[in-house]
Coordinates of C-alpha atoms in Angstrom, one line a residue:
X24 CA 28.7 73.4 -69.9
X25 CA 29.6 77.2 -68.8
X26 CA 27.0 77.9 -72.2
X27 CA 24.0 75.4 -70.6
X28 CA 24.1 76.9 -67.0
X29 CA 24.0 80.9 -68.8
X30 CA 20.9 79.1 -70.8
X31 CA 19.7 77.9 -67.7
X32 CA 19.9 81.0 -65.5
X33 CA 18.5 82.7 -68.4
X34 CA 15.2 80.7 -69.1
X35 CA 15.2 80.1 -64.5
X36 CA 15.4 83.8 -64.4
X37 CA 12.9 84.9 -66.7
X38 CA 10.0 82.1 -65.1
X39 CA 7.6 84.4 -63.6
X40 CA 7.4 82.5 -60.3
X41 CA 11.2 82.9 -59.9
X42 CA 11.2 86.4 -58.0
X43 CA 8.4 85.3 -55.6
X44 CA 9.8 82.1 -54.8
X45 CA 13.3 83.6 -54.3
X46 CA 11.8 86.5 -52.2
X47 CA 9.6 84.2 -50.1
X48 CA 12.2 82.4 -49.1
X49 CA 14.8 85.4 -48.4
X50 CA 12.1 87.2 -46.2
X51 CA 11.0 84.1 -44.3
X52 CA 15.1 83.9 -43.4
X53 CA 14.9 87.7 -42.7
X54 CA 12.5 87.1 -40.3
X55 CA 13.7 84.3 -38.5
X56 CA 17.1 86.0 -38.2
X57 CA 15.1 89.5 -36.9
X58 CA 12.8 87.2 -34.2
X59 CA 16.0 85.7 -33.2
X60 CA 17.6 88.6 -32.8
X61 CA 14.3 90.2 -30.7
X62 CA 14.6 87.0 -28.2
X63 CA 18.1 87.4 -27.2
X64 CA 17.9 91.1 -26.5
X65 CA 19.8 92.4 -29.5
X66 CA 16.1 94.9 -29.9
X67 CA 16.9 96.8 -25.9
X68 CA 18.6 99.6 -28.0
X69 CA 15.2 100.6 -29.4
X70 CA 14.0 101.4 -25.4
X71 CA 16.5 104.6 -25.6
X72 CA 14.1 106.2 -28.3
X73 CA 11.1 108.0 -26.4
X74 CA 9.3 108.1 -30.2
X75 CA 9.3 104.5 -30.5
X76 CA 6.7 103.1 -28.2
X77 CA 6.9 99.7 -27.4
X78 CA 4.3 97.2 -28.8
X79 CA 1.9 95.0 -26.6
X80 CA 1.7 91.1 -27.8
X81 CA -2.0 91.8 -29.1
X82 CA -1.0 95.6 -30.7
X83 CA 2.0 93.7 -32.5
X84 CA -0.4 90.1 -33.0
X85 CA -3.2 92.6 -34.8
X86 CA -0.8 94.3 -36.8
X87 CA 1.2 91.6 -38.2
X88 CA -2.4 90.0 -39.0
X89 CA -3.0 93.3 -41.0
X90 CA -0.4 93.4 -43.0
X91 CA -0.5 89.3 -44.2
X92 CA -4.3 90.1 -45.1
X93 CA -3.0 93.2 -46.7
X94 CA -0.1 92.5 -48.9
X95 CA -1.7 88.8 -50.2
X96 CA -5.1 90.7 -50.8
X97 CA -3.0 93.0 -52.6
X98 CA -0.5 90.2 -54.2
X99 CA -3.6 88.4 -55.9
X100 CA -4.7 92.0 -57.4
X101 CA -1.4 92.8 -59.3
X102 CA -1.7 88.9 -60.4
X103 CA -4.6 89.6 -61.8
X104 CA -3.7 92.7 -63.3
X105 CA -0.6 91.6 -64.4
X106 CA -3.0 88.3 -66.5
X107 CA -5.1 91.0 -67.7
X108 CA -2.6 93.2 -69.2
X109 CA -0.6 90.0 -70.6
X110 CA -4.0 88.8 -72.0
X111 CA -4.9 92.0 -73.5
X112 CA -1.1 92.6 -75.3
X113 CA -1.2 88.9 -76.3
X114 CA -4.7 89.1 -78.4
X115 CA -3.7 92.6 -79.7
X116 CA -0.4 92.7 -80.3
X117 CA 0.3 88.8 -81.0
X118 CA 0.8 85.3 -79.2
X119 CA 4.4 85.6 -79.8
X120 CA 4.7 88.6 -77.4
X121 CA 3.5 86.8 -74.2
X122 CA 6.8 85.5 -73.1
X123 CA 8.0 89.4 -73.1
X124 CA 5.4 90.2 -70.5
X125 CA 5.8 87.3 -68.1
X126 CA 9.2 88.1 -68.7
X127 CA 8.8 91.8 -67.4
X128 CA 11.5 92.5 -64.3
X129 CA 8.4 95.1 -63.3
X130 CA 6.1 92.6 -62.9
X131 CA 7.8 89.9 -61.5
X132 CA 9.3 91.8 -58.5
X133 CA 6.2 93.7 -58.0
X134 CA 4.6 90.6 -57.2
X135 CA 7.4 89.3 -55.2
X136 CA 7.7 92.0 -52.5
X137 CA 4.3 91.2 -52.2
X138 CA 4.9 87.8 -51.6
X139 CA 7.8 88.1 -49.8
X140 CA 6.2 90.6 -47.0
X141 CA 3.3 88.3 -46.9
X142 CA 6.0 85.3 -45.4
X143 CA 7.5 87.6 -43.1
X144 CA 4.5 88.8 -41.8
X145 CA 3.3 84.9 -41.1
X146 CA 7.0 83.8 -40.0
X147 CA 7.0 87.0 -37.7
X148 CA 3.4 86.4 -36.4
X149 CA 4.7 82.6 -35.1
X150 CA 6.6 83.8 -32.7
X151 CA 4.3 86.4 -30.7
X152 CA 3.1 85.4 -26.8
X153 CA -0.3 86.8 -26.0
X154 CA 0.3 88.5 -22.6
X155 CA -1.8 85.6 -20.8
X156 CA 0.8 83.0 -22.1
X157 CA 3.3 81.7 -19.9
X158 CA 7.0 81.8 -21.6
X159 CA 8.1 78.8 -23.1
X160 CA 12.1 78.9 -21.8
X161 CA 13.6 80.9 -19.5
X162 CA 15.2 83.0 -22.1
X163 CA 11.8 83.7 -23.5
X164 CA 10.9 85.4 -19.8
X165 CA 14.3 87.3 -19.6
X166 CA 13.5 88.5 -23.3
X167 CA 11.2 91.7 -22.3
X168 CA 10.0 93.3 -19.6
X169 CA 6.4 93.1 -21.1
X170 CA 4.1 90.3 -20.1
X171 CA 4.2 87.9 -22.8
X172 CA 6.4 88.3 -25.6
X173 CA 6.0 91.2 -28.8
X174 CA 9.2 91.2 -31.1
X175 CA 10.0 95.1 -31.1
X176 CA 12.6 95.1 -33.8
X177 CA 10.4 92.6 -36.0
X178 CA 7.4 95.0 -36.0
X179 CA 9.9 97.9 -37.4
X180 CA 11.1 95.9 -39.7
X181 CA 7.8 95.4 -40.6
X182 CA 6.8 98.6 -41.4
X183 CA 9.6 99.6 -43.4
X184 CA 8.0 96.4 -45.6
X185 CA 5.0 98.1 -45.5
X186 CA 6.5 101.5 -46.6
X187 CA 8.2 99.1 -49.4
X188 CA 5.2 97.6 -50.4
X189 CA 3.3 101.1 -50.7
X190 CA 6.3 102.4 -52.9
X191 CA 6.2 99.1 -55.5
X192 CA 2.2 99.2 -55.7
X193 CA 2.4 103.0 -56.6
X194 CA 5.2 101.6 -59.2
X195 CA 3.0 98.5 -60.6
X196 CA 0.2 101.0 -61.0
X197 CA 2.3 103.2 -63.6
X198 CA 4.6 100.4 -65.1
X199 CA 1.5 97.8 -66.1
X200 CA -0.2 100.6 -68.2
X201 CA 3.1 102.2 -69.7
X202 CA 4.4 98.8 -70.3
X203 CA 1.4 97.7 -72.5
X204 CA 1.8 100.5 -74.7
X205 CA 2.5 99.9 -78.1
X206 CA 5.2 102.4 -78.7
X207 CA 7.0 101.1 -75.5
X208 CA 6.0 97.6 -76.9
X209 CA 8.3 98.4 -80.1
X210 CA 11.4 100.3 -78.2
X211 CA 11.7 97.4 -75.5
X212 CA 11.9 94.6 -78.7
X213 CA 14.3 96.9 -80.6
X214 CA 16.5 98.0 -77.8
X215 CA 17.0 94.1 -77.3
X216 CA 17.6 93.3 -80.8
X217 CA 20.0 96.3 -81.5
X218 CA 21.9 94.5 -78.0
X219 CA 21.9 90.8 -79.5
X220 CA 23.3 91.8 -83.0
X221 CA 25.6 94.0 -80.8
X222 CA 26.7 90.8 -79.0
X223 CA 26.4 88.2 -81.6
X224 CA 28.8 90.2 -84.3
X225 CA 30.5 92.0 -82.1
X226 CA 33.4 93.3 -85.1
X227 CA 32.4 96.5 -87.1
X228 CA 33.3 98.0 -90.1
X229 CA 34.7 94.4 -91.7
X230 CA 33.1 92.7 -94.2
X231 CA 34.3 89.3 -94.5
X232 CA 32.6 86.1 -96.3
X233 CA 31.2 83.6 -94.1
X234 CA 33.5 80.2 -93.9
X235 CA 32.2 77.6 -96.0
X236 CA 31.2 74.3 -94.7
X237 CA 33.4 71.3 -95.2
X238 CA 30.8 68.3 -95.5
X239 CA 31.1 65.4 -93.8
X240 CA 29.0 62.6 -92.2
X241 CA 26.0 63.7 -91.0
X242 CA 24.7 64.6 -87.5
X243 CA 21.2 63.7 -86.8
X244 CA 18.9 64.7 -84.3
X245 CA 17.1 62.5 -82.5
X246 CA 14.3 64.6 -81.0
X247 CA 12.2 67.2 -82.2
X248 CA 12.1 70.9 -81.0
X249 CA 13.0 74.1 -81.7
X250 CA 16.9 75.1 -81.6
X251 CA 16.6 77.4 -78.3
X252 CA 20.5 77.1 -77.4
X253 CA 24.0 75.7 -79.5
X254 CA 26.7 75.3 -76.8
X255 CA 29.8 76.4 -79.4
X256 CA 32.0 75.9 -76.6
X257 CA 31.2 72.3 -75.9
X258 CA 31.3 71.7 -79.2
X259 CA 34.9 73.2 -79.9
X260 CA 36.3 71.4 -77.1
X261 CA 34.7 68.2 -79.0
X262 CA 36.2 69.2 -82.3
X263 CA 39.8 70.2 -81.1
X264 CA 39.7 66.4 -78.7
X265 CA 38.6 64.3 -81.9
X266 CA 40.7 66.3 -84.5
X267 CA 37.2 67.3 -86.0
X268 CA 35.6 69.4 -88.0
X269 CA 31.9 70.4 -87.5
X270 CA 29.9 72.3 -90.2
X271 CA 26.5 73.2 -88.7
X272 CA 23.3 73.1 -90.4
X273 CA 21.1 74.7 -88.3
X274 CA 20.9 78.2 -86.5
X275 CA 19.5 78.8 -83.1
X276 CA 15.8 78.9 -83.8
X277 CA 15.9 76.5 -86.3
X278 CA 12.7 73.5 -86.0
X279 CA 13.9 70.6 -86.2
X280 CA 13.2 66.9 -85.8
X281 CA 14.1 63.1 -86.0
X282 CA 16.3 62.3 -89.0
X283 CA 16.9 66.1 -90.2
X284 CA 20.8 67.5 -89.9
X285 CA 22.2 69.3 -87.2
X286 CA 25.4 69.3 -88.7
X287 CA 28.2 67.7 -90.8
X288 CA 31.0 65.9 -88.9
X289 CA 34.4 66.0 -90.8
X290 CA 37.7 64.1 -89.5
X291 CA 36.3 61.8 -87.2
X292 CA 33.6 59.6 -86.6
X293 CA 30.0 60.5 -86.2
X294 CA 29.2 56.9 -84.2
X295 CA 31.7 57.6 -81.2
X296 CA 30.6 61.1 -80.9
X297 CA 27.2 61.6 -81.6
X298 CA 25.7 61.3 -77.8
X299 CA 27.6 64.0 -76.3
X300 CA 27.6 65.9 -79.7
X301 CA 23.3 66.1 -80.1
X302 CA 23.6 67.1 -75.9
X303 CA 25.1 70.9 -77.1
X304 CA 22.2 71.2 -79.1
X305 CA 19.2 72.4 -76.3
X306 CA 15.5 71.8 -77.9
X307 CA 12.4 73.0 -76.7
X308 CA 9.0 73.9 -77.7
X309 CA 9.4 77.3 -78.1
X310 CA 11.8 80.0 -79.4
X311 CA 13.5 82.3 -77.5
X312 CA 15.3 85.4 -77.7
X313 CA 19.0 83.9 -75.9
X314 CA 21.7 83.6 -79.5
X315 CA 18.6 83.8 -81.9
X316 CA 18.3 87.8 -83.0
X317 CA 16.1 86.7 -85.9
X318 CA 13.6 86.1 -83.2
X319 CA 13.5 89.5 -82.4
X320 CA 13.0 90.2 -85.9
X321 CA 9.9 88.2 -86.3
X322 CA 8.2 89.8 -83.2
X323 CA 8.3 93.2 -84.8
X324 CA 7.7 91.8 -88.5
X325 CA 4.5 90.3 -86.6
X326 CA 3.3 93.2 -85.0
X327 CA 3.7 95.3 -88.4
X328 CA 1.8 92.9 -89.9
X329 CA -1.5 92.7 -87.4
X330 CA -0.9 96.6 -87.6
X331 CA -1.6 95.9 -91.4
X332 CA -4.2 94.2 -91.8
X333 CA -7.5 95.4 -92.9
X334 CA -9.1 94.2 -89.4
X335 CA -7.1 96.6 -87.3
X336 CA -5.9 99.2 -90.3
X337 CA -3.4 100.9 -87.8
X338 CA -0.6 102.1 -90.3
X339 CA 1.1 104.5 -87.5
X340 CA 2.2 100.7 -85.4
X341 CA 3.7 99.3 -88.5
X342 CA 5.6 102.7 -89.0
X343 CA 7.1 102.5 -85.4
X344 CA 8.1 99.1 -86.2
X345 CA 9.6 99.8 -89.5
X346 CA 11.5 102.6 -87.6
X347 CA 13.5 99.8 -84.9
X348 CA 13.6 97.5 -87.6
X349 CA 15.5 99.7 -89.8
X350 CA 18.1 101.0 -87.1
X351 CA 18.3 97.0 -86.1
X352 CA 18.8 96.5 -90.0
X353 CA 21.6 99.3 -90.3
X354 CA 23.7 97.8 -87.4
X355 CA 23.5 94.3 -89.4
X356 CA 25.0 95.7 -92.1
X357 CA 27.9 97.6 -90.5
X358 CA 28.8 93.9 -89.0
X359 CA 31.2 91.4 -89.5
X360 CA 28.6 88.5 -90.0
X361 CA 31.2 85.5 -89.0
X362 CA 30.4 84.2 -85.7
X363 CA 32.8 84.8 -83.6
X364 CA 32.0 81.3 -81.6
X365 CA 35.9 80.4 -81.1
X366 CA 37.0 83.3 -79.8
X367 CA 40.8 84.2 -79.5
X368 CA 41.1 81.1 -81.5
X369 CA 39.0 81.7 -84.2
X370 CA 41.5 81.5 -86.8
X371 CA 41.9 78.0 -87.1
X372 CA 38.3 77.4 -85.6
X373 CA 36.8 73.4 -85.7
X374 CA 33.7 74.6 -85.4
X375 CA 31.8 76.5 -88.7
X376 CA 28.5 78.1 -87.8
X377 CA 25.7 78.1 -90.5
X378 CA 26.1 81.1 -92.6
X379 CA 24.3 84.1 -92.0
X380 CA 24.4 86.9 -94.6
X381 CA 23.1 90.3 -95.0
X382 CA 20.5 89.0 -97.6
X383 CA 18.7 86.8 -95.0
X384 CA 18.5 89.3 -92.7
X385 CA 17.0 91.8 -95.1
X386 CA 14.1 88.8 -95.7
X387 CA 13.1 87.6 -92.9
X388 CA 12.5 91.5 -92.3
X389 CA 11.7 93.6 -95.0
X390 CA 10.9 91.0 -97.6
X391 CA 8.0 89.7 -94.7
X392 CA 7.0 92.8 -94.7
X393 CA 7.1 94.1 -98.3
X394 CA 3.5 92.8 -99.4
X395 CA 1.7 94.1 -96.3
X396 CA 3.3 97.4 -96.6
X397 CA 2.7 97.8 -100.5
X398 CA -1.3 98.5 -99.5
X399 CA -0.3 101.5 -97.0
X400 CA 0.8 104.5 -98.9
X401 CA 1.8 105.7 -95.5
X402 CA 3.9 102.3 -94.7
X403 CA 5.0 102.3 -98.0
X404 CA 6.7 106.0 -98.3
X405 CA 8.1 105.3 -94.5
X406 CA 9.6 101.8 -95.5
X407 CA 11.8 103.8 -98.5
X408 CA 12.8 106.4 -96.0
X409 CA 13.9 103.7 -93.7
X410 CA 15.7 102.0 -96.4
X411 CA 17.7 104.8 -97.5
X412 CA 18.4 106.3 -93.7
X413 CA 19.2 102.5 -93.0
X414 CA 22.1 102.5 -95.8
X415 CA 23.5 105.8 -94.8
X416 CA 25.8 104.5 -92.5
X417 CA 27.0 101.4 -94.6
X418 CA 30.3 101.6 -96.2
X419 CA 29.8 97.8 -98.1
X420 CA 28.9 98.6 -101.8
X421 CA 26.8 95.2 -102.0
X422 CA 25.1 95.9 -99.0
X423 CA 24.1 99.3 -99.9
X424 CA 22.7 97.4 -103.2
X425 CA 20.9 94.8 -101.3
X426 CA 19.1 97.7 -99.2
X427 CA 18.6 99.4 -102.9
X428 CA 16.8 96.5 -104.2
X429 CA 14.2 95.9 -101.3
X430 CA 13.2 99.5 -102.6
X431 CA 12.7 98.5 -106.1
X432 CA 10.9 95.4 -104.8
X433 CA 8.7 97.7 -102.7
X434 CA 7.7 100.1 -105.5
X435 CA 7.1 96.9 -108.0
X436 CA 5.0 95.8 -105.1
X437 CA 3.5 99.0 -104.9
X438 CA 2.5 99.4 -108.7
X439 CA 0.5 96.3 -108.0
X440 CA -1.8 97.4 -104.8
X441 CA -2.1 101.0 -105.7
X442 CA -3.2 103.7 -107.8
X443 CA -3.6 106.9 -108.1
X444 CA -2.6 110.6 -106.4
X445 CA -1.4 107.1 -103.9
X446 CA 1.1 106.1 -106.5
X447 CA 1.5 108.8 -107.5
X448 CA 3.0 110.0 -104.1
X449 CA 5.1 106.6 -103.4
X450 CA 6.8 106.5 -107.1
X451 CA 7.7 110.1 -106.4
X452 CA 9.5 109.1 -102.9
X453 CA 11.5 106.4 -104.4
X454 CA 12.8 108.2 -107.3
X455 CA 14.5 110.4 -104.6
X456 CA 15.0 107.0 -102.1
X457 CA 17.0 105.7 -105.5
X458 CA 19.3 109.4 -105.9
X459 CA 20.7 108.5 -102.3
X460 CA 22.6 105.7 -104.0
X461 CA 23.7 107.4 -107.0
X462 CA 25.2 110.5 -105.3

């Protein structure tokens, strides 16, 4: 459970209406708390400073009219801008990439203050008397010595919004264009995956076998959906109750549908469990970054590949990719790659994770990459460089040999696509990429 509500508050927080909601509703209690506050006199300090003038019901009426128009008028631009720039990264940088904008802290409070001043301008509006209107309690009368009724402390609080709001739009302004920049792009997605392989393997400098699966009867799911969440705790506390052992079969970000296995059930039975057993397993339409590193991997494998291809022929965006993939790459193989999904308990663990080994990582990276980069002589001498700079730090023999290999696949590759003083050039590089592992 304490797994599905962190999966929860991660996908609620990362909605793009969540800010704005959440800020509507905060201002639209900030101003009823600061109107409140105005009616029962708790505003007759302000009289004592001669620089604050006090506001007339149509002065503060006009104003708080003003600043609604304003910060909505301006709300529906950084919408718009914020579509635009989404749009724009989506078509050129790939599909896979919009979550990562709507996802973008920037944006979404951006728009929220926005939002958010917008309510309290309305809420703050409500409770202004015209001078001509007659008070509509007694405490209303005793509130002022003005005719009519203009909240004094709401209006300042108002333009501190204002100041707010003239702060964030200067922000929004920079952020949009820096954050649609492809170099940016690359850092943001690599900053996150180095974090999540951080996270998920969190033991250096050991290099232990994954734990085999045990068999069993088999789990079936019952829907179909990609594998966005596996809540290992739920699950252990099923496997430790029943006297179980569970041997997954798929991985966070996994597709999967009716009839396939989720996992093997060993120990107990599969019939009186396998309700509450296909409940830790979350599945939705869509992958997403929460337990699932490789997704990370894909989005800068993508954008190394669009880079790549003859259409946009932009060899200098697959070379910043190569770069985060390799130092992503390097911290894979200084890990432990067991799943530490037990925790303090890990020894005698119920529940086995499906394996993930150094070889798969190197794949679904480098190996998706391998034929693209083959036809870029620049790519080609960058992705050796990255390979050996990537092994530097990895004290595994059979890792370093795995990182060895994707350079003699590369230059096989190579000897296929090119020719030449281009050949010529890359064969050159990788007799020196291949001396790094025989000093």
């Amino acid at each position: 459970m304490t797994a599905e509500i962190r999966f929860f508050w991660a996908r609620l927080n990362a909605n793009y209406w969540f800010y704005p909601a959440t800020f509507a509703v905060l201002a639209a209690v900030l101003a009823t708390t600061v109107v409140s506050m105005d009616r029962n006199g708790f505003a007759e300090f302000l009289s004592d400073y001669d620089w604050l003038v006090p506001v007339r019901p149509k002065g503060a009426a006009d104003i708080l009219m003003v600043m609604a128009g304003a910060v909505i008028g301006v709300a529906s631009t950084v919408f718009s801008i914020t579509i635009v720039a989404v749009s724009y990264a989506s078509g050129t940088y790939g599909p896979r990439l919009l979550t990562n904008f709507l996802e973008d802290k920037g944006n979404q409070v951006s728009l929220a203050t926005f939002i958010g001043s917008f309510v309290y301008a309305i809420v703050a509006l409500r409770s202004v008397r015209a001078e001509d209107e007659s008070a509509s309690t007694a405490s209303d009368a005793a509130a002022t010595t003005l005719p009519g009724f203009a909240p004094q402390l709401s209006l300042l609080v108002a333009y501190l919004l204002m100041a707010v709001c003239v702060a964030v739009l200067v922000f929004f302004l920079h952020h949009v264009p820096s954050s649609i920049r492809i170099n940016k792009v690359l850092e943001t997605i690599g900053v996150r995956l180095i974090d999540a392989v951080r996270e998920t393997y969190p033991v250096e400098d050991e290099f232990s076998d994954a734990r085999e699966p045990e068999g069993g009867e088999e789990l079936r799911a019952s829907d179909a959906g990609y594998v966005q969440m596996i809540d290992f705790a739920d699950l252990e506390e099923k496997a430790r109750d029943s006297g179980g052992t569970f041997s997954l079969r798929v991985r966070t970000g996994d597709f999967v549908h009716r009839g396939l296995p989720l996992m093997d059930v060993k120990g107990c039975s599969v019939d009186d469990l396998k309700d509450e057993l296909r409940e830790c397993f979350s599945l939705g339409s869509v992958r997403t970054p929460e337990q699932d590193p490789q997704f990370l991997i894909d989005e800068l494998v993508e954008i190394a590949l669009r880079a790549l291809s003859p259409g946009i022929n932009d060899p200098f965006t697959a070379i910043t990719a190569l770069h985060w993939l390799g130092a992503a790459t390097s911290e894979i193989g200084r890990r432990d790659l067991r799943k530490d999904v037990c925790g303090e308990d890990a020894e005698d663990c119920p529940v086995i994770p499906c394996p993930d080994d150094f070889q798969h990582y190197l794949k679904r990276g480098f190996g998706s990459l391998r034929s693209a980069v083959a036809t870029s002589p620049n790519a080609a001498l960058v992705m050796l460089d990255v390979l050996g700079n990537a092994a530097t730090p990895v004290k595994d023999r059979d890792r370093r040999e795995m990182l060895r290999d994707q350079g003699r696949l590369l230059i096989e590759q190579t000897r296929e696509a090119l020719t030449g003083p281009d050949l010529q050039s890359v064969e050159a590089r990788y007799r020196e990429f291949d001396k790094r592992f025989t000093n």
